[in-house]
mmCIF file with all atom_site columns, C-alpha atoms in Angstrom:
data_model
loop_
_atom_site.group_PDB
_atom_site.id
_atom_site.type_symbol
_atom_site.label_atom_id
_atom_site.label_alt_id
_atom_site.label_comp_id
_atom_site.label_asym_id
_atom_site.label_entity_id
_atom_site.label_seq_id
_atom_site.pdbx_PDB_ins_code
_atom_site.Cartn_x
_atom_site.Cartn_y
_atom_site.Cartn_z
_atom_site.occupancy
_atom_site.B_iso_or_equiv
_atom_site.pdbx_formal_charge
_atom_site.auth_seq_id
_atom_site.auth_comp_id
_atom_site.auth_asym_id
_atom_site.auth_atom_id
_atom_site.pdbx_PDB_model_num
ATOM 1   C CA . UNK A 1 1   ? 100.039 87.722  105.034 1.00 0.00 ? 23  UNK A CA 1
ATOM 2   C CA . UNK A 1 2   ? 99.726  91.341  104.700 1.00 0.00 ? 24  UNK A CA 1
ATOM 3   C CA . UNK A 1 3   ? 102.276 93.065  102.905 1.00 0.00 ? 25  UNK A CA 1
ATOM 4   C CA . UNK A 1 4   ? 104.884 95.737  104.604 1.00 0.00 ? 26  UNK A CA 1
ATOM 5   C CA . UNK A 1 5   ? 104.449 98.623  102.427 1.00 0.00 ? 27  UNK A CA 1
ATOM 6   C CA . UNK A 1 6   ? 107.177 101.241 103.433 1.00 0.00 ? 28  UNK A CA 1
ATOM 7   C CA . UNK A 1 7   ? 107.189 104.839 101.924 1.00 0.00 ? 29  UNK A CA 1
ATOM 8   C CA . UNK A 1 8   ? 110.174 106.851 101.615 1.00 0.00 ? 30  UNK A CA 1
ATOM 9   C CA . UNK A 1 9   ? 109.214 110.643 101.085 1.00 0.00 ? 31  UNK A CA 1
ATOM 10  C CA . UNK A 1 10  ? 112.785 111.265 99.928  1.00 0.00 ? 32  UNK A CA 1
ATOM 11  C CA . UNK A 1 11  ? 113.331 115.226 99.592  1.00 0.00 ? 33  UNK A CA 1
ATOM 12  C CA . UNK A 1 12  ? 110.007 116.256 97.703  1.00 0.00 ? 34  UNK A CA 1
ATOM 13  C CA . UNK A 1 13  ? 107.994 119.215 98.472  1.00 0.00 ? 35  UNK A CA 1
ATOM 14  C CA . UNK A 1 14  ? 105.245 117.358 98.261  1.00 0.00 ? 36  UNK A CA 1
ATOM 15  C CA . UNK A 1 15  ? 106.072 115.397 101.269 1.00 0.00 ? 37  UNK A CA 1
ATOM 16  C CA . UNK A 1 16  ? 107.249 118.334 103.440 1.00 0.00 ? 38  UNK A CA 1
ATOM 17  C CA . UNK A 1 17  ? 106.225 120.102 106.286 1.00 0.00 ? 39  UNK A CA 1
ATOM 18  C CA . UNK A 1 18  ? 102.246 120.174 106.299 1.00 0.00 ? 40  UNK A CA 1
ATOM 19  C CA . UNK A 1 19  ? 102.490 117.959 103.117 1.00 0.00 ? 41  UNK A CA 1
ATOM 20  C CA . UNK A 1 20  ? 104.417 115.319 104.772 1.00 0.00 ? 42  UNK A CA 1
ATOM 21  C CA . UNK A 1 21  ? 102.560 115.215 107.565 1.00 0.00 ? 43  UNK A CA 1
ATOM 22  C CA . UNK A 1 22  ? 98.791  114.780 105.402 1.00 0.00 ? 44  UNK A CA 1
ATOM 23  C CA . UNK A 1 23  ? 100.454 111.971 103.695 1.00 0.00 ? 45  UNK A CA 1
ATOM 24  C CA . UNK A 1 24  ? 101.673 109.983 107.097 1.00 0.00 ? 46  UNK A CA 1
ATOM 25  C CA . UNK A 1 25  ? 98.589  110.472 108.721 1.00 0.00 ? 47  UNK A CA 1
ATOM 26  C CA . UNK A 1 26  ? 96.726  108.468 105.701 1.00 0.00 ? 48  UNK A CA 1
ATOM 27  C CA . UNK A 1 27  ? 99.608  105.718 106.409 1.00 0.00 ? 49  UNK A CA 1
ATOM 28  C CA . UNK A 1 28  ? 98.664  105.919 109.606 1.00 0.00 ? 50  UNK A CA 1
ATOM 29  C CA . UNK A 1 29  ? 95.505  103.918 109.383 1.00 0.00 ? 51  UNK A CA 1
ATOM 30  C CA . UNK A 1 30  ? 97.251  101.163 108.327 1.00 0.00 ? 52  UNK A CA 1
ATOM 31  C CA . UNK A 1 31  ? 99.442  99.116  110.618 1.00 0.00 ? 53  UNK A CA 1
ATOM 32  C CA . UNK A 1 32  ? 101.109 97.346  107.834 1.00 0.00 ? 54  UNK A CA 1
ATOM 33  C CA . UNK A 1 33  ? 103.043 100.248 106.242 1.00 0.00 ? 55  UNK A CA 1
ATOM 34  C CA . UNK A 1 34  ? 106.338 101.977 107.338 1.00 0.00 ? 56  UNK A CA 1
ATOM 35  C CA . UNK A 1 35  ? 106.632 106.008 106.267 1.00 0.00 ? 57  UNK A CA 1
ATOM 36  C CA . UNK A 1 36  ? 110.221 107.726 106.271 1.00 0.00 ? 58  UNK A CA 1
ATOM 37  C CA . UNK A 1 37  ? 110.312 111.456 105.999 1.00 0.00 ? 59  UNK A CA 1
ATOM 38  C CA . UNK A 1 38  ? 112.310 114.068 105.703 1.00 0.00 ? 60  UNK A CA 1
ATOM 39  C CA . UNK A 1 39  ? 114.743 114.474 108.653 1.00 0.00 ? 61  UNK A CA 1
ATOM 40  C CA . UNK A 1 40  ? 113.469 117.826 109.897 1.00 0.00 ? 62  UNK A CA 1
ATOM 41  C CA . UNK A 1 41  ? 110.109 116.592 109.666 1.00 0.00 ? 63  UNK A CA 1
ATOM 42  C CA . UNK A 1 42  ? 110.978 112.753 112.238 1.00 0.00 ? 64  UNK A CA 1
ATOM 43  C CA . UNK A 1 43  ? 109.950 114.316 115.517 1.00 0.00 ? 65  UNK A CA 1
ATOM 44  C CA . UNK A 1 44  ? 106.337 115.809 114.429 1.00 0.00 ? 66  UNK A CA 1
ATOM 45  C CA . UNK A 1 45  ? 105.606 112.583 112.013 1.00 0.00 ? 67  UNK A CA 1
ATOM 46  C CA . UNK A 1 46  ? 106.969 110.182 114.483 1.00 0.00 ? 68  UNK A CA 1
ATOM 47  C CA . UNK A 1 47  ? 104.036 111.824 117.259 1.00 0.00 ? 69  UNK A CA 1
ATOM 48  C CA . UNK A 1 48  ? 101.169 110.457 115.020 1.00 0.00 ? 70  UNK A CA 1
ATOM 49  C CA . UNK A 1 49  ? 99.485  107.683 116.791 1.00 0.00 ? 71  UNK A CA 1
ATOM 50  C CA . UNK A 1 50  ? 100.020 104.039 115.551 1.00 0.00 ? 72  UNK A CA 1
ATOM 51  C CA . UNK A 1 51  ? 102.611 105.340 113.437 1.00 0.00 ? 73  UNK A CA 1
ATOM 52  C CA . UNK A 1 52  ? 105.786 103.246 112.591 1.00 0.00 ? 74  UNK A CA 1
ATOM 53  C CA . UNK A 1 53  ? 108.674 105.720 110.876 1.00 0.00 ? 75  UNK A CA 1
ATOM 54  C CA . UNK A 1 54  ? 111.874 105.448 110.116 1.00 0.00 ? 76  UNK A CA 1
ATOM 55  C CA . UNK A 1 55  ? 114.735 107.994 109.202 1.00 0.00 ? 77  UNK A CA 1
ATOM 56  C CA . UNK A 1 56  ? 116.009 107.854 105.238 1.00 0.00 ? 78  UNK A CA 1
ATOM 57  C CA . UNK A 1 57  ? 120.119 107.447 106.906 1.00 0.00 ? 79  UNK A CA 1
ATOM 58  C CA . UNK A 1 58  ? 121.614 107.605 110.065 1.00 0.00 ? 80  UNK A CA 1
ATOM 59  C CA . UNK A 1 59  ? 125.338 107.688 110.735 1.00 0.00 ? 81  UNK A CA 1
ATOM 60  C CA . UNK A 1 60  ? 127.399 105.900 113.199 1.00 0.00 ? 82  UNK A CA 1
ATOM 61  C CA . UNK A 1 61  ? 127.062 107.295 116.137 1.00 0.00 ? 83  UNK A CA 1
ATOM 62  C CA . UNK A 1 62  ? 125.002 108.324 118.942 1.00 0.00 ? 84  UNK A CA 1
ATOM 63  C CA . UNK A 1 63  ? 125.700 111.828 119.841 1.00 0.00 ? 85  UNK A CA 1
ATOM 64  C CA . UNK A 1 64  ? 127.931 114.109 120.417 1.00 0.00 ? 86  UNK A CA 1
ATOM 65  C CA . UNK A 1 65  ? 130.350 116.318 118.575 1.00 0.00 ? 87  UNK A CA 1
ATOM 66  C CA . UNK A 1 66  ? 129.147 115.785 115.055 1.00 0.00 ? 88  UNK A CA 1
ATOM 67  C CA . UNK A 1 67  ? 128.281 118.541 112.813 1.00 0.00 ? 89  UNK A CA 1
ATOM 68  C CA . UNK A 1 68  ? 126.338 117.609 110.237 1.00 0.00 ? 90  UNK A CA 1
ATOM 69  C CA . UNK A 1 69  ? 125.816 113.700 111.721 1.00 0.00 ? 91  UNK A CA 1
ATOM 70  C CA . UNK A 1 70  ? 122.173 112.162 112.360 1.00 0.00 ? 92  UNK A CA 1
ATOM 71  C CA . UNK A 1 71  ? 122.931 110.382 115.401 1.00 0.00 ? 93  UNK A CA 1
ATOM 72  C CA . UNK A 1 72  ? 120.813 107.143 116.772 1.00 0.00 ? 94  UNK A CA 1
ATOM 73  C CA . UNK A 1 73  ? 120.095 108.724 119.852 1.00 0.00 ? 95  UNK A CA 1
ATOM 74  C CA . UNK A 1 74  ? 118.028 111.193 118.329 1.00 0.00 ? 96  UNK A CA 1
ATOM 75  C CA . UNK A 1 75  ? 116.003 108.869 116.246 1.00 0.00 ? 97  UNK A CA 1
ATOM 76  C CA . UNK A 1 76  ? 115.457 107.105 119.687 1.00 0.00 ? 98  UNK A CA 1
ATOM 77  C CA . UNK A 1 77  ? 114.729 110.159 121.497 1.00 0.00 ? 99  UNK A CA 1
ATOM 78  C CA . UNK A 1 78  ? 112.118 111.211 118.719 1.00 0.00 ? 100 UNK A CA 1
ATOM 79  C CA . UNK A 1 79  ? 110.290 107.709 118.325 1.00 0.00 ? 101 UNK A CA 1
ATOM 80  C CA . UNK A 1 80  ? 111.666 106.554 115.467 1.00 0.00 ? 102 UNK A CA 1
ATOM 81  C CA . UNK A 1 81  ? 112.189 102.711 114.954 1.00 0.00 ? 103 UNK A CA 1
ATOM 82  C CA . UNK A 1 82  ? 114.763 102.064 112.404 1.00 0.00 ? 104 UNK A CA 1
ATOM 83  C CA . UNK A 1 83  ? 116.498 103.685 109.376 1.00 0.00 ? 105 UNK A CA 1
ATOM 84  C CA . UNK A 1 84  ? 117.565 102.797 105.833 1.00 0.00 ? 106 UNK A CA 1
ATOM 85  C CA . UNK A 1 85  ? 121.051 102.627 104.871 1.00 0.00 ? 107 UNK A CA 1
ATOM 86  C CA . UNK A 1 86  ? 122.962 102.605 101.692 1.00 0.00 ? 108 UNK A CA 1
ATOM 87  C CA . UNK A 1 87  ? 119.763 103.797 99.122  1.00 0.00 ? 109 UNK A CA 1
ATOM 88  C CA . UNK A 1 88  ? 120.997 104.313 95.184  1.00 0.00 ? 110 UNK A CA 1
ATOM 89  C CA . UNK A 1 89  ? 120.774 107.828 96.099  1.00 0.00 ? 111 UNK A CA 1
ATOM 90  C CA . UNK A 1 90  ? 122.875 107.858 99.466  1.00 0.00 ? 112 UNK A CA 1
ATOM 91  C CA . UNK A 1 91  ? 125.641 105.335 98.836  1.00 0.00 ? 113 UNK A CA 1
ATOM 92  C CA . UNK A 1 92  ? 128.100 104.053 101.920 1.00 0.00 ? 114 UNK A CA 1
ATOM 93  C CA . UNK A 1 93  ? 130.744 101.899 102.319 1.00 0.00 ? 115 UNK A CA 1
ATOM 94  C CA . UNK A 1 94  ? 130.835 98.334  103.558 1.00 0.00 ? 116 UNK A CA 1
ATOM 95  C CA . UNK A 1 95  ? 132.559 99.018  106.705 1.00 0.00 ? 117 UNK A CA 1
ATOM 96  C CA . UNK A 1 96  ? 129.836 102.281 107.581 1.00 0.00 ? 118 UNK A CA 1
ATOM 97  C CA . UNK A 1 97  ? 126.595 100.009 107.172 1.00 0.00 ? 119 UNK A CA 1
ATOM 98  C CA . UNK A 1 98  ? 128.430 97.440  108.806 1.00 0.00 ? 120 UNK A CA 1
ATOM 99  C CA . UNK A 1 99  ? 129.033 99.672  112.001 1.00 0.00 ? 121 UNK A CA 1
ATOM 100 C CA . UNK A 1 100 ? 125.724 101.115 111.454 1.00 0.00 ? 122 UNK A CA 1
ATOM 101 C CA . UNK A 1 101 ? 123.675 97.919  111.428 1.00 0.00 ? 123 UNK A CA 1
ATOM 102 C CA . UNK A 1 102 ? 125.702 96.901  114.974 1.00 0.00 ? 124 UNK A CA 1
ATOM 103 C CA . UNK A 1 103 ? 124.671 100.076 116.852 1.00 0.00 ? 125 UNK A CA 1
ATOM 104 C CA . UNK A 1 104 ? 120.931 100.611 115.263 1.00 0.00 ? 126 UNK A CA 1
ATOM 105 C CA . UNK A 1 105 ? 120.582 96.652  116.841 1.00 0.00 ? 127 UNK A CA 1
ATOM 106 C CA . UNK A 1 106 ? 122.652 97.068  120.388 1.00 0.00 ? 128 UNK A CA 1
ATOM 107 C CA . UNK A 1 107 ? 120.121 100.399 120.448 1.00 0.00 ? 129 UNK A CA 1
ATOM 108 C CA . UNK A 1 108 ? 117.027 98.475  119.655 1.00 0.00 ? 130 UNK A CA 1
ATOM 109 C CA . UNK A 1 109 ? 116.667 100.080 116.143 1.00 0.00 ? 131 UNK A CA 1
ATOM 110 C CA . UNK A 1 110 ? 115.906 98.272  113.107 1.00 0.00 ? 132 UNK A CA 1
ATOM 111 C CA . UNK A 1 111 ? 118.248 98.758  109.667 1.00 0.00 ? 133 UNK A CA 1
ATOM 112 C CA . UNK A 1 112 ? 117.192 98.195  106.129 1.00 0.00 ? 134 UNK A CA 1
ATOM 113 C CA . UNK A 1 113 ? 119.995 97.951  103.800 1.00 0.00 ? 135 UNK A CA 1
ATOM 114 C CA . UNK A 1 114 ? 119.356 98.617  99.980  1.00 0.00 ? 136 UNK A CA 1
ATOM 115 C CA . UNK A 1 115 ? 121.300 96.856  97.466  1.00 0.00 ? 137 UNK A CA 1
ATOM 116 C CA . UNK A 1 116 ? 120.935 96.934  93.766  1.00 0.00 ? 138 UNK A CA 1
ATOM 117 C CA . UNK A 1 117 ? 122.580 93.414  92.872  1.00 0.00 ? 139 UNK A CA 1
ATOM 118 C CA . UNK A 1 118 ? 122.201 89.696  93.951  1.00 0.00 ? 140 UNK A CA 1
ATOM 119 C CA . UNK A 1 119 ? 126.120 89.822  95.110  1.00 0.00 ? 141 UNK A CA 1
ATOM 120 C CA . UNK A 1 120 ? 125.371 92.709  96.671  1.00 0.00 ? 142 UNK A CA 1
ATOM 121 C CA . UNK A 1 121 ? 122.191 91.171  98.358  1.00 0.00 ? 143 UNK A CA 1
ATOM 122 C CA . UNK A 1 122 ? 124.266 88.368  99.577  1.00 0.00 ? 144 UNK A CA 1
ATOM 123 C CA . UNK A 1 123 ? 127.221 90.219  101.419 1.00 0.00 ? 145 UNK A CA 1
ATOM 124 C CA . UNK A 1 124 ? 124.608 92.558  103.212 1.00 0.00 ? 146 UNK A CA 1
ATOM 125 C CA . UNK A 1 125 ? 122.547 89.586  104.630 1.00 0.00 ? 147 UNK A CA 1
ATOM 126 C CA . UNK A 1 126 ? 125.552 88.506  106.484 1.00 0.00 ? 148 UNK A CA 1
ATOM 127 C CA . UNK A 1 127 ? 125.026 91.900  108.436 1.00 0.00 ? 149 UNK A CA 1
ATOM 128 C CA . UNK A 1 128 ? 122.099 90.342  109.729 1.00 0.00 ? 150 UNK A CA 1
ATOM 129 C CA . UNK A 1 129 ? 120.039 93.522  109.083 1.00 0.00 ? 151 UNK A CA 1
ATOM 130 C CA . UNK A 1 130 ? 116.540 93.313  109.667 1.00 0.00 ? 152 UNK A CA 1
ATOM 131 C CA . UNK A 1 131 ? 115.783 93.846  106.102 1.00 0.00 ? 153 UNK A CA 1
ATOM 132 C CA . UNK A 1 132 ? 116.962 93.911  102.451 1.00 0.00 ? 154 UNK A CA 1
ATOM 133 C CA . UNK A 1 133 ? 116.218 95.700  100.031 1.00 0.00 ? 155 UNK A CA 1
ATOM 134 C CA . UNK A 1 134 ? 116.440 95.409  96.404  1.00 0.00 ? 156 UNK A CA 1
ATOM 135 C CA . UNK A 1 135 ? 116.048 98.319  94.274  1.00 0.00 ? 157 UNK A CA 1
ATOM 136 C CA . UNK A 1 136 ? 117.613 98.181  90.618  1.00 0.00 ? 158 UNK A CA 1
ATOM 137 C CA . UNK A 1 137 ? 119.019 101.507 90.145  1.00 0.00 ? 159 UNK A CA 1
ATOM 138 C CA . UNK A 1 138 ? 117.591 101.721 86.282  1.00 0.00 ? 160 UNK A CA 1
ATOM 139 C CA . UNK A 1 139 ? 113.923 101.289 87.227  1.00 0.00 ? 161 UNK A CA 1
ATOM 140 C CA . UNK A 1 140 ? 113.693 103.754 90.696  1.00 0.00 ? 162 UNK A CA 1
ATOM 141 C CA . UNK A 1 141 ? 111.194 106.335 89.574  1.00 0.00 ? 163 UNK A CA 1
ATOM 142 C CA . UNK A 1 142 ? 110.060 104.229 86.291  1.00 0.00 ? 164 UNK A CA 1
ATOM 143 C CA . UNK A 1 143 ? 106.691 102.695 85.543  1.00 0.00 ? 165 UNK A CA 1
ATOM 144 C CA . UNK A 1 144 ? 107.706 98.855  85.146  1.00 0.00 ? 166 UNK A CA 1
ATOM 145 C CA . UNK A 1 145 ? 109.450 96.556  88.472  1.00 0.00 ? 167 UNK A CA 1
ATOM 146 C CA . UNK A 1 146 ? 111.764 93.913  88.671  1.00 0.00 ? 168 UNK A CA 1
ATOM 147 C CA . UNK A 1 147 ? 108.612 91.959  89.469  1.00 0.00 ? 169 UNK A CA 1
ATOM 148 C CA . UNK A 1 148 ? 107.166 93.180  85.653  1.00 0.00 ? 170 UNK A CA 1
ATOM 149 C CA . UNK A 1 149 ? 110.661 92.339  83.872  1.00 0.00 ? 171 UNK A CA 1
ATOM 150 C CA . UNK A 1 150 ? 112.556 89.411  85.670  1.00 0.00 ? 172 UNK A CA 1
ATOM 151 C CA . UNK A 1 151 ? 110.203 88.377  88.451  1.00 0.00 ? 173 UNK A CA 1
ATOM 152 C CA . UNK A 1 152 ? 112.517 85.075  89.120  1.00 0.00 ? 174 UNK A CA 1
ATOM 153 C CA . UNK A 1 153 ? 115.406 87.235  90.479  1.00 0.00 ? 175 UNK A CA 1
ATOM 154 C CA . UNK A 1 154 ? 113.172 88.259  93.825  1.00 0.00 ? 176 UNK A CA 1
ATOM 155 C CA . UNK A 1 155 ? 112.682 84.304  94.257  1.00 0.00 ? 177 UNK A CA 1
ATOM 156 C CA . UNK A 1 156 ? 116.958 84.049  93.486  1.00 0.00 ? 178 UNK A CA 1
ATOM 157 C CA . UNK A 1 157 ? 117.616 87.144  95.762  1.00 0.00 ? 179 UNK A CA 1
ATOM 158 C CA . UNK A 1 158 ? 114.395 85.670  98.509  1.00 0.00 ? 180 UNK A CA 1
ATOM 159 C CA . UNK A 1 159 ? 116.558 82.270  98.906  1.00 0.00 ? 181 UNK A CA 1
ATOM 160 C CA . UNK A 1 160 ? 120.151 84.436  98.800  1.00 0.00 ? 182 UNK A CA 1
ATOM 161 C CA . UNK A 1 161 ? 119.072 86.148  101.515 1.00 0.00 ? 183 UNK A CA 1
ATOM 162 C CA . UNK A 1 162 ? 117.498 84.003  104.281 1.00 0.00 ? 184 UNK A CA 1
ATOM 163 C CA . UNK A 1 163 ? 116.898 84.359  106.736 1.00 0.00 ? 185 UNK A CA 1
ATOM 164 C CA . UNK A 1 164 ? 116.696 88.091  106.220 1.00 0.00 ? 186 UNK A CA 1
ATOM 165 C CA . UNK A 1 165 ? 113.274 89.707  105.327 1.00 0.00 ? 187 UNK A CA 1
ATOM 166 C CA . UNK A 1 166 ? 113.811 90.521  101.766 1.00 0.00 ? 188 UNK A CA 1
ATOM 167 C CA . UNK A 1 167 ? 112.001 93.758  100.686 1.00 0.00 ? 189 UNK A CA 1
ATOM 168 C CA . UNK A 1 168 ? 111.302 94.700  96.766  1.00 0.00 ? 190 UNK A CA 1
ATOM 169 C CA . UNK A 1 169 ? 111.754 98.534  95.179  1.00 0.00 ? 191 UNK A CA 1
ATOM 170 C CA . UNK A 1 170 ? 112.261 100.660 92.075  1.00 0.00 ? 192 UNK A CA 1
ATOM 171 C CA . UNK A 1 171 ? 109.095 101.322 89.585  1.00 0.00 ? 193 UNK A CA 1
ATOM 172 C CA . UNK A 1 172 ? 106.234 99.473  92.220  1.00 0.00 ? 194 UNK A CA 1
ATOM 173 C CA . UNK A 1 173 ? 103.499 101.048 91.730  1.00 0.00 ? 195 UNK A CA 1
ATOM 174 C CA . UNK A 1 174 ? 100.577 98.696  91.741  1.00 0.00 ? 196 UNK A CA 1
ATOM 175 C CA . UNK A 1 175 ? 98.945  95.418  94.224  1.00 0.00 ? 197 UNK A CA 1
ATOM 176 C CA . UNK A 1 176 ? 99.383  93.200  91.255  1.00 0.00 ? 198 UNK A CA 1
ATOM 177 C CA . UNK A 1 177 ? 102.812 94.189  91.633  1.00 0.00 ? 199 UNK A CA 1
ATOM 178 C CA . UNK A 1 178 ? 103.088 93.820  95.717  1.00 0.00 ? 200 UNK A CA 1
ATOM 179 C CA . UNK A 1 179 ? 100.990 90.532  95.263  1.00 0.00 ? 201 UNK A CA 1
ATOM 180 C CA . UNK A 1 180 ? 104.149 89.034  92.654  1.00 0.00 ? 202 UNK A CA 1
ATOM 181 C CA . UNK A 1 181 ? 106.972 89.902  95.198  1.00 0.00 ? 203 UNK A CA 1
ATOM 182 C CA . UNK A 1 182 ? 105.054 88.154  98.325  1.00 0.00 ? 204 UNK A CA 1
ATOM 183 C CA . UNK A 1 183 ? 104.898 85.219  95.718  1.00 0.00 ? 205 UNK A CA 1
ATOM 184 C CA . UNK A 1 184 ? 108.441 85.329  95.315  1.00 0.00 ? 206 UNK A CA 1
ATOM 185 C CA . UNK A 1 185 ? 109.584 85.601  99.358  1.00 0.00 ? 207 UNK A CA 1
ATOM 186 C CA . UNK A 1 186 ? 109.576 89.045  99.591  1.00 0.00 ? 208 UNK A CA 1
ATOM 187 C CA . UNK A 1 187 ? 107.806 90.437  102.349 1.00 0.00 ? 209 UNK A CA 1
ATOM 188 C CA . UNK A 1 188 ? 106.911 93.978  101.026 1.00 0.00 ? 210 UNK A CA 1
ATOM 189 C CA . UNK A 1 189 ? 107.855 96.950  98.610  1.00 0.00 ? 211 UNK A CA 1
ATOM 190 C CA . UNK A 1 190 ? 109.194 100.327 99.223  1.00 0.00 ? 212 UNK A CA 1
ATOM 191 C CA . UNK A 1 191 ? 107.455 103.111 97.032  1.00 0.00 ? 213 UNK A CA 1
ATOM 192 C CA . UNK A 1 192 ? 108.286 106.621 96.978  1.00 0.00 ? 214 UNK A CA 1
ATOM 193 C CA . UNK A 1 193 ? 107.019 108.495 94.056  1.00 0.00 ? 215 UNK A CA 1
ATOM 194 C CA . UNK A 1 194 ? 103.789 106.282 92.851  1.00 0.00 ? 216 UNK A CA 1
ATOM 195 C CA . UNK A 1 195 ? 102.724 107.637 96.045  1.00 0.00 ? 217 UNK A CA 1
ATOM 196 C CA . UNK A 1 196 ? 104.214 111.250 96.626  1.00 0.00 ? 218 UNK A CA 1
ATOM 197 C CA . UNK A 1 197 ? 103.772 112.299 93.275  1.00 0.00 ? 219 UNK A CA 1
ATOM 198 C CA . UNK A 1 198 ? 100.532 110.733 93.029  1.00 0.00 ? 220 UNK A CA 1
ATOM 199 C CA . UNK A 1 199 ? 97.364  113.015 92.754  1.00 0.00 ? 221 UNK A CA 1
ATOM 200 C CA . UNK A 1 200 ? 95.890  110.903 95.306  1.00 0.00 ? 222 UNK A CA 1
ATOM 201 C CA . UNK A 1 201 ? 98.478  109.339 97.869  1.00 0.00 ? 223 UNK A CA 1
ATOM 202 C CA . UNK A 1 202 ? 95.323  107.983 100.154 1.00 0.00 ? 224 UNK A CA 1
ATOM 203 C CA . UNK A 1 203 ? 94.095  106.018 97.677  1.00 0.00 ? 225 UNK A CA 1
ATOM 204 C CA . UNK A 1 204 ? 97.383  104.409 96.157  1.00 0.00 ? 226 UNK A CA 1
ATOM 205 C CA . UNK A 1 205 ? 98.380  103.704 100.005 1.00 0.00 ? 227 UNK A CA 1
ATOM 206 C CA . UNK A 1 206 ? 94.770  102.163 100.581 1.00 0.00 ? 228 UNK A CA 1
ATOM 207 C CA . UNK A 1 207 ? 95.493  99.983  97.127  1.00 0.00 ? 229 UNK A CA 1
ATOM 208 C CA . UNK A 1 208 ? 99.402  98.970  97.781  1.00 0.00 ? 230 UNK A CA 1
ATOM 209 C CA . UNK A 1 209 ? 98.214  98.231  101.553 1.00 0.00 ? 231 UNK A CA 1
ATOM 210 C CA . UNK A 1 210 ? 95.463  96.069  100.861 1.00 0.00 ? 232 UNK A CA 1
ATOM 211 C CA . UNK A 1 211 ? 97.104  93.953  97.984  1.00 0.00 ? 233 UNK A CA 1
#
């Protein structure tokens, strides 16, 4: 089984604008990885051929008078096939991803929710999301993974979860790595700055895709 690599280009300048666009285009070659830029950058990224994208957030609704809002019609509208919800570093409430999750599926939209606990992992799944995923808050942007330091917890969370494909974050940054969480029950990582920050984001993508 390939592994569903998804890369979340967060807010760095690295992955803006031109930048951005360099870096989906190499993820582009590989049908097994997911990219999600910058919101200003969805409709030019989402054009690339063979290219699956989704947004970093979306709110509740679908469009209208909302300042400020990222509606789900315009990640429709602009080719985009799902969002994450709820990352360390865009927190919601229950009730939001809960609403969320129902109109992303009634509009034909995937949703990945992030957690950072097994309780956490647990209440989400009964969302029904498409995906969870774990991310420890302590090791996001470190060098070692839950799959390094406690790789039984992705097998705990795996079963928790069912039958909800169970995604693994925070401090991935290697195919040894991907190849533990598949091992485990997880389907795939989400990576952010191995890649972006990387001095070579084509060849850690070719690596992390071809674990």
């Amino acid at each position: 089984m390939k592994p569903l690599i998804i890369v979340n280009f967060k807010c760095y300048d690295k992955a803006t604008g031109h930048n951005g666009l360099k870096i989906a285009a190499y993820c582009s070659t590989y049908d097994n990885v997911i990219v999600c830029p910058q919101a200003i950058d969805l409709d030019n990224i989402s054009a690339i051929p063979g290219l699956n994208v989704f947004s970093q957030h979306v709110d509740p609704v679908l469009e209208g008078p909302f300042t400020g809002k990222m509606g789900i019609n315009v990640l429709k509208k602009a080719g985009v096939k799902g969002s994450l919800l709820n990352h360390s570093e865009n927190r919601l409430k229950f009730e939001t991803i809960a609403e969320t999750v129902s109109l992303l599926k009634k509009n034909g939209l995937k949703s990945l929710i992030c957690c950072e606990s097994l309780d956490e992992a647990a209440k989400f799944a009964k969302l029904r999301p498409d995906y969870i995923c774990f991310e420890p808050k302590s090791l996001i942007g470190k060098t070692q993974s839950v799959a390094d330091l406690n790789p039984e917890l992705i097998t705990t969370i795996s079963k928790a979860v069912k039958p909800v494909k169970l995604i693994i974050g925070a401090g991935i940054d290697s195919p040894k790595e991907v190849r533990e969480v598949l091992l485990r029950g997880a389907v795939g990582v989400i990576v952010a700055s191995s890649v972006i920050k990387s001095d070579d984001p084509r060849k850690i993508i070719k690596e992390l895709a071809n674990a």
